[in-house]
Structures are given as C-alpha cells and as structure tokens.
Short mmCIF file of C-alpha atoms in Angstrom, two decimals:
data_model
loop_
_atom_site.label_atom_id
_atom_site.label_comp_id
_atom_site.label_asym_id
_atom_site.label_seq_id
_atom_site.Cartn_x
_atom_site.Cartn_y
_atom_site.Cartn_z
CA MET Q 6 -0.09 -0.18 0.00
CA LYS Q 7 1.24 3.37 -0.84
CA LEU Q 8 0.81 6.48 1.31
CA THR Q 9 1.73 9.94 0.04
CA VAL Q 10 2.18 13.18 2.42
CA ILE Q 11 1.40 16.40 0.27
CA GLY Q 12 3.24 18.94 2.20
CA GLY Q 13 5.96 16.64 3.41
CA GLY Q 14 8.59 19.30 3.60
CA GLY Q 15 6.71 21.08 6.43
CA VAL Q 16 8.24 21.07 10.19
CA ARG Q 17 5.68 18.78 11.30
CA SER Q 18 6.80 16.19 8.82
CA MET Q 19 8.93 14.14 11.64
CA PHE Q 20 5.44 13.78 13.54
CA LEU Q 21 4.20 12.08 10.53
CA ALA Q 22 6.53 9.55 9.43
CA LYS Q 23 6.60 8.26 13.49
CA SER Q 24 2.95 7.77 13.49
CA ILE Q 25 3.00 5.97 10.07
CA ALA Q 26 6.24 4.13 10.31
CA GLN Q 27 5.55 2.98 13.59
CA ARG Q 28 2.30 1.25 12.03
CA ALA Q 29 3.50 0.52 8.62
CA ALA Q 30 3.63 -3.10 9.21
CA GLU Q 31 0.34 -3.30 11.07
CA LEU Q 32 -1.56 -1.92 8.00
CA ASN Q 33 0.16 -2.86 5.12
CA ILE Q 34 2.24 -0.06 4.44
CA ASP Q 35 5.03 -0.57 2.26
CA LYS Q 36 5.83 2.96 0.18
CA LEU Q 37 5.67 6.14 1.50
CA VAL Q 38 6.31 9.40 -0.13
CA PHE Q 39 6.58 13.06 0.59
CA THR Q 40 6.39 15.24 -1.42
CA ASP Q 41 6.45 19.39 -1.26
CA ILE Q 42 6.96 22.41 -3.44
CA ASP Q 43 9.50 23.97 -1.09
CA LEU Q 44 13.03 22.19 -1.73
CA LYS Q 45 14.61 24.01 1.03
CA LYS Q 46 12.15 22.64 3.57
CA LEU Q 47 12.15 18.86 2.06
CA ASN Q 48 15.86 18.84 2.60
CA ILE Q 49 15.72 19.37 6.15
CA TYR Q 50 12.29 18.27 7.73
CA GLY Q 51 11.47 15.55 4.64
CA LYS Q 52 15.06 14.16 5.58
CA MET Q 53 14.71 14.00 9.22
CA ALA Q 54 11.33 12.58 8.98
CA LYS Q 55 12.87 9.78 6.74
CA GLU Q 56 15.46 9.22 9.16
CA VAL Q 57 12.75 8.82 12.00
CA ALA Q 58 10.96 6.46 9.70
CA ALA Q 59 14.35 4.10 8.92
CA ARG Q 60 14.77 4.21 12.52
CA LEU Q 61 11.03 2.58 13.88
CA CYS Q 62 10.92 0.70 10.05
CA PRO Q 63 13.41 0.34 8.03
CA GLU Q 64 11.83 -2.06 5.54
CA LEU Q 65 9.12 1.08 4.33
CA GLU Q 66 10.34 2.13 1.29
CA PHE Q 67 10.45 5.70 1.95
CA GLU Q 68 10.80 8.76 -0.90
CA LEU Q 69 11.23 12.48 -0.74
CA THR Q 70 10.24 14.77 -4.12
CA ASP Q 71 8.99 17.64 -5.46
CA ASP Q 72 7.21 15.75 -8.45
CA ALA Q 73 3.84 15.60 -7.28
CA VAL Q 74 2.87 13.33 -10.51
CA ASN Q 75 5.47 10.95 -8.80
CA ALA Q 76 4.07 11.27 -5.82
CA VAL Q 77 0.48 10.41 -6.37
CA ILE Q 78 0.91 7.88 -9.02
CA ASP Q 79 -0.95 4.66 -7.50
CA ALA Q 80 -1.43 6.07 -4.28
CA ASP Q 81 -3.81 4.46 -2.10
CA TYR Q 82 -3.95 7.15 0.45
CA VAL Q 83 -3.13 10.89 0.60
CA ILE Q 84 -3.00 13.23 3.13
CA THR Q 85 -2.50 17.43 2.30
CA THR Q 86 -1.30 19.55 4.82
CA ILE Q 87 0.19 22.89 2.46
CA ARG Q 88 0.41 26.13 3.52
CA GLU Q 89 0.10 27.81 0.83
CA GLY Q 90 1.69 31.33 0.57
CA GLY Q 91 3.81 30.31 3.75
CA ASP Q 92 4.00 31.80 7.22
CA GLY Q 93 4.58 35.11 6.21
CA MET Q 94 1.03 35.20 4.76
CA ARG Q 95 -0.45 33.69 7.60
CA VAL Q 96 1.08 36.80 9.76
CA ARG Q 97 -0.28 38.99 7.41
CA ASP Q 98 -3.70 37.56 7.16
CA GLU Q 99 -4.24 37.78 11.04
CA ARG Q 100 -2.95 41.33 11.08
CA ILE Q 101 -5.48 42.72 8.59
CA ALA Q 102 -8.23 41.13 10.69
CA LEU Q 103 -6.63 42.64 14.16
CA SER Q 104 -6.28 46.04 12.56
CA HIS Q 105 -10.26 46.00 12.63
CA GLY Q 106 -10.77 44.58 15.86
CA VAL Q 107 -11.45 41.29 14.54
CA LEU Q 108 -9.98 37.92 15.56
CA GLY Q 109 -7.36 36.97 12.90
CA GLN Q 110 -7.01 33.49 13.89
CA GLU Q 111 -6.34 31.44 10.92
CA THR Q 112 -9.06 28.65 11.65
CA THR Q 113 -11.87 30.13 13.34
CA GLY Q 114 -11.12 33.75 12.70
CA ALA Q 115 -11.20 36.16 9.53
CA ALA Q 116 -8.02 35.37 8.91
CA GLY Q 117 -9.46 31.54 7.81
CA PHE Q 118 -11.13 32.94 4.99
CA SER Q 119 -8.13 35.10 3.37
CA PHE Q 120 -5.93 31.30 4.14
CA ALA Q 121 -8.81 29.42 2.17
CA MET Q 122 -8.74 31.99 -0.89
CA ARG Q 123 -5.10 30.94 -1.40
CA SER Q 124 -5.64 26.99 -0.28
CA VAL Q 125 -8.21 25.84 -2.33
CA TYR Q 126 -7.47 26.45 -5.59
CA ALA Q 127 -3.61 24.29 -4.89
CA LEU Q 128 -5.77 21.71 -3.27
CA LYS Q 129 -8.24 21.34 -6.64
CA ASP Q 130 -4.90 20.84 -8.65
CA TYR Q 131 -3.30 18.05 -6.35
CA CYS Q 132 -7.13 16.52 -6.27
CA GLU Q 133 -7.02 16.08 -10.28
CA LEU Q 134 -3.70 14.97 -10.10
CA ILE Q 135 -5.03 12.12 -7.62
CA LYS Q 136 -8.20 11.54 -9.94
CA LYS Q 137 -5.91 10.70 -13.11
CA TYR Q 138 -2.71 9.12 -11.52
CA ALA Q 139 -3.68 7.52 -8.12
CA LYS Q 140 -5.58 4.30 -7.64
CA PRO Q 141 -9.58 4.53 -8.43
CA ASP Q 142 -10.61 4.28 -4.73
CA CYS Q 143 -7.89 6.52 -3.42
CA LYS Q 144 -9.10 8.80 -0.26
CA VAL Q 145 -7.49 11.86 0.41
CA PHE Q 146 -7.33 12.94 4.25
CA ASN Q 147 -7.35 16.99 4.35
CA PHE Q 148 -5.38 18.51 7.33
CA THR Q 149 -5.19 22.06 5.94
CA ASN Q 150 -6.74 24.70 7.16
CA PRO Q 151 -9.23 26.19 7.33
CA ALA Q 152 -10.19 22.38 7.27
CA GLY Q 153 -13.94 23.50 8.07
CA VAL Q 154 -13.83 26.07 4.96
CA VAL Q 155 -11.26 23.88 2.54
CA SER Q 156 -13.32 20.70 3.27
CA GLN Q 157 -16.39 21.92 2.36
CA THR Q 158 -15.81 23.63 -0.79
CA LEU Q 159 -13.46 20.80 -1.75
CA ARG Q 160 -17.05 18.46 -1.78
CA ASP Q 161 -18.67 21.33 -3.52
CA MET Q 162 -16.07 20.79 -6.20
CA GLY Q 163 -17.28 17.29 -6.90
CA TYR Q 164 -14.14 15.78 -4.77
CA ASP Q 165 -15.92 13.01 -2.77
CA PHE Q 166 -13.06 11.27 -2.21
CA THR Q 167 -12.08 13.85 0.48
CA TYR Q 168 -12.41 14.03 3.77
CA GLY Q 169 -11.30 16.79 6.73
CA ILE Q 170 -9.37 15.28 9.70
CA CYS Q 171 -8.30 16.89 13.07
CA ASP Q 172 -6.64 15.72 16.18
CA ALA Q 173 -7.73 17.85 18.37
CA PRO Q 174 -10.92 15.72 19.56
CA SER Q 175 -8.76 12.46 19.72
CA GLY Q 176 -6.36 14.67 21.59
CA MET Q 177 -8.92 15.83 24.26
CA LEU Q 178 -10.16 11.87 24.64
CA ARG Q 179 -6.44 10.82 24.86
CA SER Q 180 -5.89 13.36 27.50
CA PHE Q 181 -9.52 12.41 29.27
CA ALA Q 182 -8.15 8.67 29.68
CA LEU Q 183 -4.84 9.70 30.88
CA LEU Q 184 -6.06 11.90 33.31
CA TYR Q 185 -8.14 8.95 35.01
CA GLY Q 186 -5.05 6.61 34.88
CA GLU Q 187 -6.01 4.69 31.88
CA ASN Q 188 -4.65 3.55 28.70
CA GLU Q 189 -4.87 6.65 26.67
CA ASN Q 190 -7.21 4.75 24.08
CA ALA Q 191 -9.63 3.85 26.70
CA ALA Q 192 -11.76 6.67 26.08
CA LYS Q 193 -14.17 7.09 23.34
CA GLY Q 194 -16.96 10.20 22.92
CA GLU Q 195 -19.58 11.13 20.73
CA ILE Q 196 -19.47 14.37 19.05
CA TYR Q 197 -21.45 16.48 17.01
CA GLY Q 198 -20.44 20.21 15.33
CA LEU Q 199 -18.17 21.26 12.35
CA ASN Q 200 -14.28 21.45 12.51
CA HIS Q 201 -12.80 23.37 15.50
CA LEU Q 202 -16.15 23.55 16.56
CA SER Q 203 -17.54 21.08 17.94
CA TYR Q 204 -18.87 19.41 21.35
CA PHE Q 205 -18.58 16.25 22.92
CA TYR Q 206 -22.45 15.01 24.46
CA SER Q 207 -20.82 11.51 25.71
CA VAL Q 208 -17.51 10.87 26.51
CA LYS Q 209 -17.02 7.21 28.27
CA ILE Q 210 -13.68 5.38 29.37
CA ASN Q 211 -13.42 1.58 29.34
CA GLY Q 212 -17.27 1.88 28.66
CA LYS Q 213 -18.66 4.10 31.33
CA GLU Q 214 -20.04 7.30 31.17
CA MET Q 215 -17.47 10.04 32.39
CA LEU Q 216 -19.29 13.26 30.79
CA GLY Q 217 -20.68 14.81 34.01
CA GLU Q 218 -17.56 13.44 36.42
CA ILE Q 219 -14.76 14.78 33.72
CA ILE Q 220 -16.46 17.91 33.70
CA ASP Q 221 -17.04 18.38 37.63
CA ASN Q 222 -13.02 17.29 38.22
CA ASP Q 223 -10.86 20.27 38.83
CA GLU Q 224 -8.46 18.35 37.98
CA ALA Q 225 -8.98 18.63 34.28
CA TYR Q 226 -9.17 22.24 34.23
CA SER Q 227 -5.33 22.20 34.87
CA LYS Q 228 -4.31 19.17 33.24
CA THR Q 229 -6.43 18.84 30.06
CA ASP Q 230 -7.15 21.91 27.55
CA LEU Q 231 -10.11 22.26 29.42
CA ARG Q 232 -8.10 24.76 31.01
CA TYR Q 233 -9.56 27.63 28.27
CA PHE Q 234 -13.24 27.41 29.75
CA ASP Q 235 -15.06 28.13 33.22
CA LYS Q 236 -16.68 25.15 34.55
CA LYS Q 237 -19.63 26.63 34.79
CA LEU Q 238 -20.04 27.19 31.11
CA LEU Q 239 -19.20 23.65 30.23
CA LYS Q 240 -22.34 22.96 32.66
CA GLU Q 241 -24.64 25.09 30.96
CA ARG Q 242 -23.71 23.51 27.86
CA ASN Q 243 -23.66 19.86 29.46
CA ALA Q 244 -21.11 19.46 27.12
CA ILE Q 245 -17.17 19.17 26.62
CA LEU Q 246 -16.06 21.57 24.42
CA ASN Q 247 -13.97 21.54 21.27
CA GLU Q 248 -10.78 23.73 22.61
CA TYR Q 249 -10.74 26.60 19.62
CA LEU Q 250 -14.62 27.35 21.22
CA TYR Q 251 -12.96 29.40 23.98
CA TYR Q 252 -12.54 32.28 20.65
CA PHE Q 253 -16.51 32.11 20.05
CA TYR Q 254 -17.21 32.02 24.05
CA TYR Q 255 -14.52 34.38 25.08
CA ARG Q 256 -13.98 36.31 21.84
CA GLU Q 257 -13.45 39.79 23.17
CA LYS Q 258 -10.99 38.07 25.77
CA ALA Q 259 -9.41 36.34 22.98
CA VAL Q 260 -8.98 39.55 20.94
CA ALA Q 261 -7.75 41.56 24.32
CA ASN Q 262 -5.47 39.07 24.71
CA ILE Q 263 -4.02 38.81 21.06
CA LEU Q 264 -3.39 42.87 20.94
CA LYS Q 265 -1.59 43.35 24.07
CA ALA Q 266 0.46 40.53 23.45
CA ASP Q 267 4.05 41.24 22.18
CA LYS Q 268 3.27 38.79 19.40
CA THR Q 269 0.27 36.85 17.66
CA ARG Q 270 0.28 32.91 17.16
CA GLY Q 271 1.01 33.49 13.44
CA GLU Q 272 4.05 35.63 14.19
CA GLN Q 273 5.54 33.53 17.05
CA ILE Q 274 5.22 30.34 14.67
CA CYS Q 275 6.91 32.45 11.63
CA GLU Q 276 9.69 33.45 13.84
CA ILE Q 277 10.26 30.24 15.22
CA ASN Q 278 10.13 28.56 11.81
CA GLU Q 279 12.56 31.10 10.41
CA LYS Q 280 15.26 30.63 13.50
CA MET Q 281 14.98 26.70 13.48
CA THR Q 282 15.32 26.26 9.19
CA GLU Q 283 17.76 28.79 9.73
CA GLU Q 284 20.06 26.72 12.03
CA LEU Q 285 18.96 23.32 10.65
CA SER Q 286 20.80 24.25 6.95
CA GLY Q 287 23.76 25.01 8.70
CA ILE Q 288 24.02 21.51 9.37
CA ASP Q 289 23.92 18.01 7.53
CA VAL Q 290 20.95 16.62 8.72
CA GLU Q 291 21.46 13.38 8.04
CA ALA Q 292 25.20 13.62 8.44
CA ASP Q 293 24.52 14.55 11.88
CA PHE Q 294 20.99 13.49 12.99
CA GLU Q 295 21.26 13.90 16.62
CA LYS Q 296 22.36 17.42 16.54
CA ALA Q 297 19.47 18.46 14.13
CA LEU Q 298 17.25 16.68 16.82
CA LYS Q 299 18.54 19.14 19.56
CA ILE Q 300 17.60 22.14 17.33
CA PHE Q 301 14.41 20.94 16.52
CA GLU Q 302 13.48 20.35 20.07
CA HIS Q 303 14.66 23.45 21.20
CA TRP Q 304 12.89 25.31 18.48
CA TYR Q 305 9.50 23.54 18.53
CA GLY Q 306 9.12 22.93 22.23
CA ILE Q 307 9.11 26.84 22.33
CA ARG Q 308 6.29 26.52 19.94
CA GLU Q 309 4.14 24.25 22.40
CA SER Q 310 4.67 26.00 25.48
CA ASN Q 311 3.17 28.92 23.73
CA TYR Q 312 -0.18 27.47 22.21
CA MET Q 313 -3.07 29.88 22.66
CA ALA Q 314 -0.89 31.43 25.01
CA SER Q 315 -1.54 34.67 23.26
CA GLU Q 316 -4.87 34.53 23.09
CA THR Q 317 -5.95 33.14 26.30
CA GLY Q 318 -3.08 34.49 29.17
CA VAL Q 319 -2.41 30.35 29.69
CA LYS Q 320 0.52 28.54 29.10
CA ARG Q 321 1.14 25.06 28.59
CA THR Q 322 3.72 23.76 31.78
CA GLU Q 323 4.81 20.26 30.61
CA PRO Q 324 8.03 19.87 29.34
CA TRP Q 325 8.14 18.90 25.36
CA ARG Q 326 10.59 16.54 23.72
CA PHE Q 327 10.27 14.55 20.64
CA ASP Q 328 11.29 10.74 21.34
CA ILE Q 329 11.30 8.81 18.21
CA TYR Q 330 10.94 5.41 20.34
CA SER Q 331 7.95 6.23 23.14
CA LYS Q 332 4.52 4.66 22.04
CA ASP Q 333 3.06 7.23 19.22
CA SER Q 334 0.41 9.47 20.39
CA GLY Q 335 -1.60 9.53 16.86
CA GLY Q 336 -1.52 13.27 16.18
CA TYR Q 337 -3.60 14.13 12.82
CA ALA Q 338 -1.57 11.22 11.19
CA GLY Q 339 -3.40 9.23 13.56
CA VAL Q 340 -6.79 10.10 12.37
CA ALA Q 341 -6.06 8.91 9.27
CA LEU Q 342 -4.29 5.85 10.41
CA LYS Q 343 -7.38 4.97 12.22
CA PHE Q 344 -9.46 4.92 9.34
CA ILE Q 345 -6.94 2.91 7.23
CA GLU Q 346 -7.12 0.24 10.23
CA ILE Q 347 -10.65 -0.31 9.70
CA ALA Q 348 -11.14 -0.02 5.94
CA ASN Q 349 -8.10 -2.88 6.38
CA SER Q 350 -10.20 -4.81 8.75
CA GLY Q 351 -13.48 -5.06 6.51
CA LYS Q 352 -15.61 -4.82 9.57
CA SER Q 353 -17.36 -1.27 10.82
CA ASP Q 354 -15.81 0.62 13.92
CA SER Q 355 -16.07 4.19 14.65
CA MET Q 356 -13.97 7.32 15.05
CA ILE Q 357 -13.89 11.48 14.30
CA LEU Q 358 -13.99 12.69 10.65
CA CYS Q 359 -15.24 15.65 8.50
CA THR Q 360 -17.40 14.50 6.49
CA ALA Q 361 -21.60 14.89 4.62
CA ASN Q 362 -23.92 15.42 7.24
CA ASN Q 363 -26.34 12.97 5.88
CA GLY Q 364 -29.08 13.89 8.03
CA ALA Q 365 -26.87 13.32 11.35
CA ILE Q 366 -27.24 16.89 13.08
CA PRO Q 367 -31.22 18.11 12.58
CA THR Q 368 -31.55 21.25 10.45
CA LEU Q 369 -28.31 21.15 8.23
CA ARG Q 370 -28.30 20.16 5.02
CA ASP Q 371 -27.23 16.40 3.94
CA ASP Q 372 -24.09 17.87 2.00
CA ASP Q 373 -22.99 20.22 4.60
CA ILE Q 374 -19.94 19.00 5.74
CA VAL Q 375 -19.79 18.54 9.67
CA GLU Q 376 -17.19 16.86 12.56
CA ILE Q 377 -18.57 14.22 13.73
CA THR Q 378 -18.57 10.40 15.56
CA CYS Q 379 -18.68 8.01 12.18
CA ASP Q 380 -19.16 4.61 11.73
CA ILE Q 381 -16.57 3.44 8.75
CA THR Q 382 -18.47 0.63 7.10
CA LYS Q 383 -17.80 -1.14 3.69
CA ASP Q 384 -20.63 0.78 2.37
CA GLY Q 385 -19.11 3.98 3.78
CA VAL Q 386 -19.06 6.69 6.38
CA ILE Q 387 -22.15 6.82 7.92
CA PRO Q 388 -22.41 9.75 10.54
CA HIS Q 389 -24.03 8.81 14.08
CA LYS Q 390 -27.42 10.99 13.99
CA VAL Q 391 -27.60 13.25 17.06
CA GLU Q 392 -30.88 13.04 18.93
CA ASN Q 393 -31.92 16.53 20.80
CA PRO Q 394 -29.10 18.82 20.21
CA ASP Q 395 -28.61 21.51 22.83
CA GLU Q 396 -30.56 24.34 20.77
CA GLN Q 397 -27.66 26.91 21.80
CA SER Q 398 -25.30 25.00 20.64
CA LEU Q 399 -26.76 24.05 17.24
CA GLU Q 400 -27.79 28.07 16.45
CA LEU Q 401 -23.91 28.57 16.38
CA ILE Q 402 -23.27 25.80 14.51
CA ARG Q 403 -25.63 26.54 11.81
CA ARG Q 404 -24.43 30.01 11.88
CA VAL Q 405 -20.80 29.41 11.51
CA LYS Q 406 -22.17 26.52 8.72
CA ILE Q 407 -23.94 29.38 6.58
CA TYR Q 408 -20.70 31.14 6.87
CA GLU Q 409 -19.00 28.07 5.48
CA ARG Q 410 -21.33 27.52 2.65
CA LEU Q 411 -20.90 31.06 1.64
CA ALA Q 412 -17.28 31.14 1.93
CA SER Q 413 -17.46 28.11 -0.25
CA LYS Q 414 -19.40 29.51 -2.81
CA ALA Q 415 -17.14 32.86 -3.00
CA ILE Q 416 -14.22 30.75 -3.33
CA ARG Q 417 -15.55 28.44 -6.22
CA GLU Q 418 -17.96 31.27 -8.20
CA LYS Q 419 -14.99 33.97 -7.65
CA SER Q 420 -17.75 36.15 -6.24
CA ILE Q 421 -16.96 39.18 -4.22
CA GLN Q 422 -20.25 39.77 -3.00
CA SER Q 423 -20.51 35.81 -1.67
CA ALA Q 424 -17.40 36.59 0.48
CA VAL Q 425 -19.09 39.53 1.91
CA GLU Q 426 -21.92 37.72 2.54
CA ALA Q 427 -20.04 35.40 4.11
CA LEU Q 428 -18.15 37.19 6.56
CA THR Q 429 -21.10 39.58 7.51
CA LEU Q 430 -23.02 36.65 8.93
CA HIS Q 431 -19.30 35.04 10.62
CA PRO Q 432 -20.01 35.04 14.37
CA LEU Q 433 -16.96 36.90 14.65
CA VAL Q 434 -17.17 39.41 12.67
CA ASN Q 435 -21.18 40.23 12.27
CA SER Q 436 -20.70 43.13 10.65
CA TYR Q 437 -21.22 44.33 6.89
CA SER Q 438 -19.19 47.20 6.59
CA LEU Q 439 -16.64 45.03 8.64
CA ALA Q 440 -17.00 42.23 5.98
CA GLU Q 441 -16.70 45.03 2.92
CA GLU Q 442 -13.57 45.91 4.20
CA LEU Q 443 -12.01 42.75 5.30
CA VAL Q 444 -12.87 41.47 1.58
CA THR Q 445 -11.37 44.51 0.33
CA GLU Q 446 -8.02 43.90 2.10
CA TYR Q 447 -8.20 39.68 1.36
CA LEU Q 448 -8.50 40.54 -2.11
CA GLY Q 449 -5.34 42.86 -2.34
CA LEU Q 450 -3.25 41.01 -0.10
CA ASN Q 451 -3.88 37.57 -2.47
CA ARG Q 452 -3.99 39.34 -5.64
CA ALA Q 453 -2.08 36.76 -7.06
CA TYR Q 454 -4.91 34.13 -6.40
CA THR Q 455 -7.77 36.56 -7.26
CA SER Q 456 -6.97 38.88 -10.13
CA ASP Q 457 -10.18 37.37 -11.89
CA TRP Q 458 -13.23 37.67 -8.84
CA ARG Q 459 -15.67 39.81 -9.38
#
C-alpha cells in the first residue's frame, strides 16, 4: 500500500513519519512518499522524517520528491497539509483582521477566509492529479487549514473522496483517559459540530459514561485543554467543548489578549520556523541527525509551550521533547491511520471525521460537511445521528455553517459579493461594513490568487 503526504516539507513532518512508520507493517503500508514544492524545507524536515521512519521501520520504502505526479501515482491514500503562501502570509492575514478589532485566528477567525482563498485552488490541482494518477478508490485526508471551509469547498467542487481530519477531538479524548490513569485509547466519545467548533455530548472511559464527572473534575481544568474554559460554561452546555470554541465564548478576551501580546500566534510560529530552519540549514541533517534533533526540540518546544498562550493568557507547562521510540500519540496522522485500520479490517468501527452530514445533525443540509462521530463501513462513512442537540450549541453551529457555505460559494464562483455575505454572517465579524473592508484588503493581499474575482 502506498501513502503520500503532500506538504511533506513542513516542520511537523517527523510527527507524521513517526505515526506512519510505527504502524506501517501492521497496516500493510510498504511505500511512503513525502512531496513538497519547497525543496529547501523538504531537504531539511523531509530528510529528518525519513531518518525517523528508517529507525522505526527499515523495510518501509520512503521517498522524497518535488514531483507531484510521481508522488501520487498509484497512491492508495493521500494526506494533504500545505501552507499556500507560507508563514508570512498567515501573519498578514491575522494582522489585517486585528487592525479592524476582529479575531484573526487562521481557522476560526476572519483570517481563515483569506487562507482558504489561497489553499483551495492549490488543493484542487492536487485533487485533479489524484483523480488522474492515483488508485481509483484513493482517499484524501485534508489537514490544510481552515479545514472546515476547505473540506466544504472541495466536496462542493465534486471531490467526494476527500475527508477533513483534525487531531483536536482525539487528543482531548486521550488526555481524559490519561487523567484517570487509563490506557490512552480507553476513552471514546460522541461528538457533533464543525471542525474547531464541536461538542462532546458523551465521553466513555472503558465503557463507563464520564462526561459529567470530567466536567466536575477540577484537575481536568489544569491537566487537559479544558483549561481554557470556566466550569460553569460546560455545565450550562452539558458538553465538553472543542478548545477552539474559546474564541467564540470568550471573543473579546481573545482579541484583547492578542492585541496585548508582543506577537500574534502567526508571528510566533513564523519567527520560530525561520530561526529553526536557518539553524538546521547550517548542518547536514542526515550526517548529524542527533544535532539536528536537538535544534528541532529546542525551537519546537518553544512553539508548543506558547500554544494558545497569546489568546488565553494560559501557557502549557508540560516539558516537550520528541522521542522517536515512545508510543505514538497519533496526531492528525493517527486519524488517517485509524480510517485505514478500519478499512483494512473489513469490519465496521467508529471514529471522528469531517464528512457529509446526511441527516445526522438536525436542521443542517445533507451535503454540509460536519465534524462528527462516524461508523466506517464497507458501504461508506455513516455519521451517528444526533438526537435532541442543545439548542444554543446548534444555533452557533448553524450560523458558522452558513458562513462556510457562503465562503465555499465565494471561492468556487470567485464572487466578491458572496465573500462579503460570508464574513457578514461570521459570528466573529458580524458586520456588513467590516466584512466589506476585510474582503477588500484580503483581495489586495491575495491579488496573485484573486485577480479574476468579480
């Protein structure tokens, strides 16, 4: 089986390689290809990923290439994780929004629309190559942000072999299992909503319902990503919230914290990645891998400790290091590998995925892409029906889904009017005049991609 990663020169490539290599033999993956348009980064982070894979699974054939056609030929599965425009464009996306007092976060905030304007057509080109050269039943797992808008738009373009993936829900479940001293895979959850806007209405650990107990547990608010929320809010919603819902329920705090901070999250990552890449380019990462790994751990550790810190004022305190041989925690590759595991087994099993609603969440359209617990079966992906969802939670989901639908329409039709309508309805913008200003500035920023928008 051949698995291809598009965006294999990213700084998180070693995580992907570790996840895949640890399970390659079990899942019958015998060829792994990392491709990227940035040869410099592919020759640093791609080579580091290749070394990780070689140490864990020497028999796995691992190829690095900047030839996209060669990368996808006969692929069974593809993971896409690209950053069209690079880190510098993310910084500008977010600063434009902040200059209008609007949250600029690249997935839930207004900046996500700008990112999607660049991402979708790059991914469309890859999808066309996959249709032409990959195996006929090839599945594509998209991790490119903003995953909600991107996944919706790709499906609206007819690429029904694409699925959005995110490691936030599975990571949260893992943290709950560890909180209670259980195996990290002991927690299972029922979730519904959208990417980065979803609610757990059931969490079971070793088959026992634990939702209420977790919400009541004070330790959960220091040892898991419930740290971003007040217990009162979770009790009112009777649900466990995706960490990114912080931006919706504490909007003014998030914006104030970011404006107060020395740097936005995008600026932090851009600076860290630049310094790390510069330092790594001064050594031969293949000949001196251990030194390269120390450099990587230093810079990436800074990145991890500052996750959501500017927005929330809360820093992660756990020390971070990259242990090649420790049991893999999965990450977003783990989501894709879970799908492959179930498909290989020939049996049905459940997992969390971004897929078509098909009647699962009331009042949403069948073709709306939602983040939900699904059964993976020989007949396809079947989302679990949600009975009596919380009215307030559903209202927020619906409002953001309308934004995503209009954003998809704007990008597919290259329509300025639809873009303004989309951002007008976005709960974190919520203003026609602001939407007009944001769209005008984002069209200017992305003029290389949007010259034919009307």
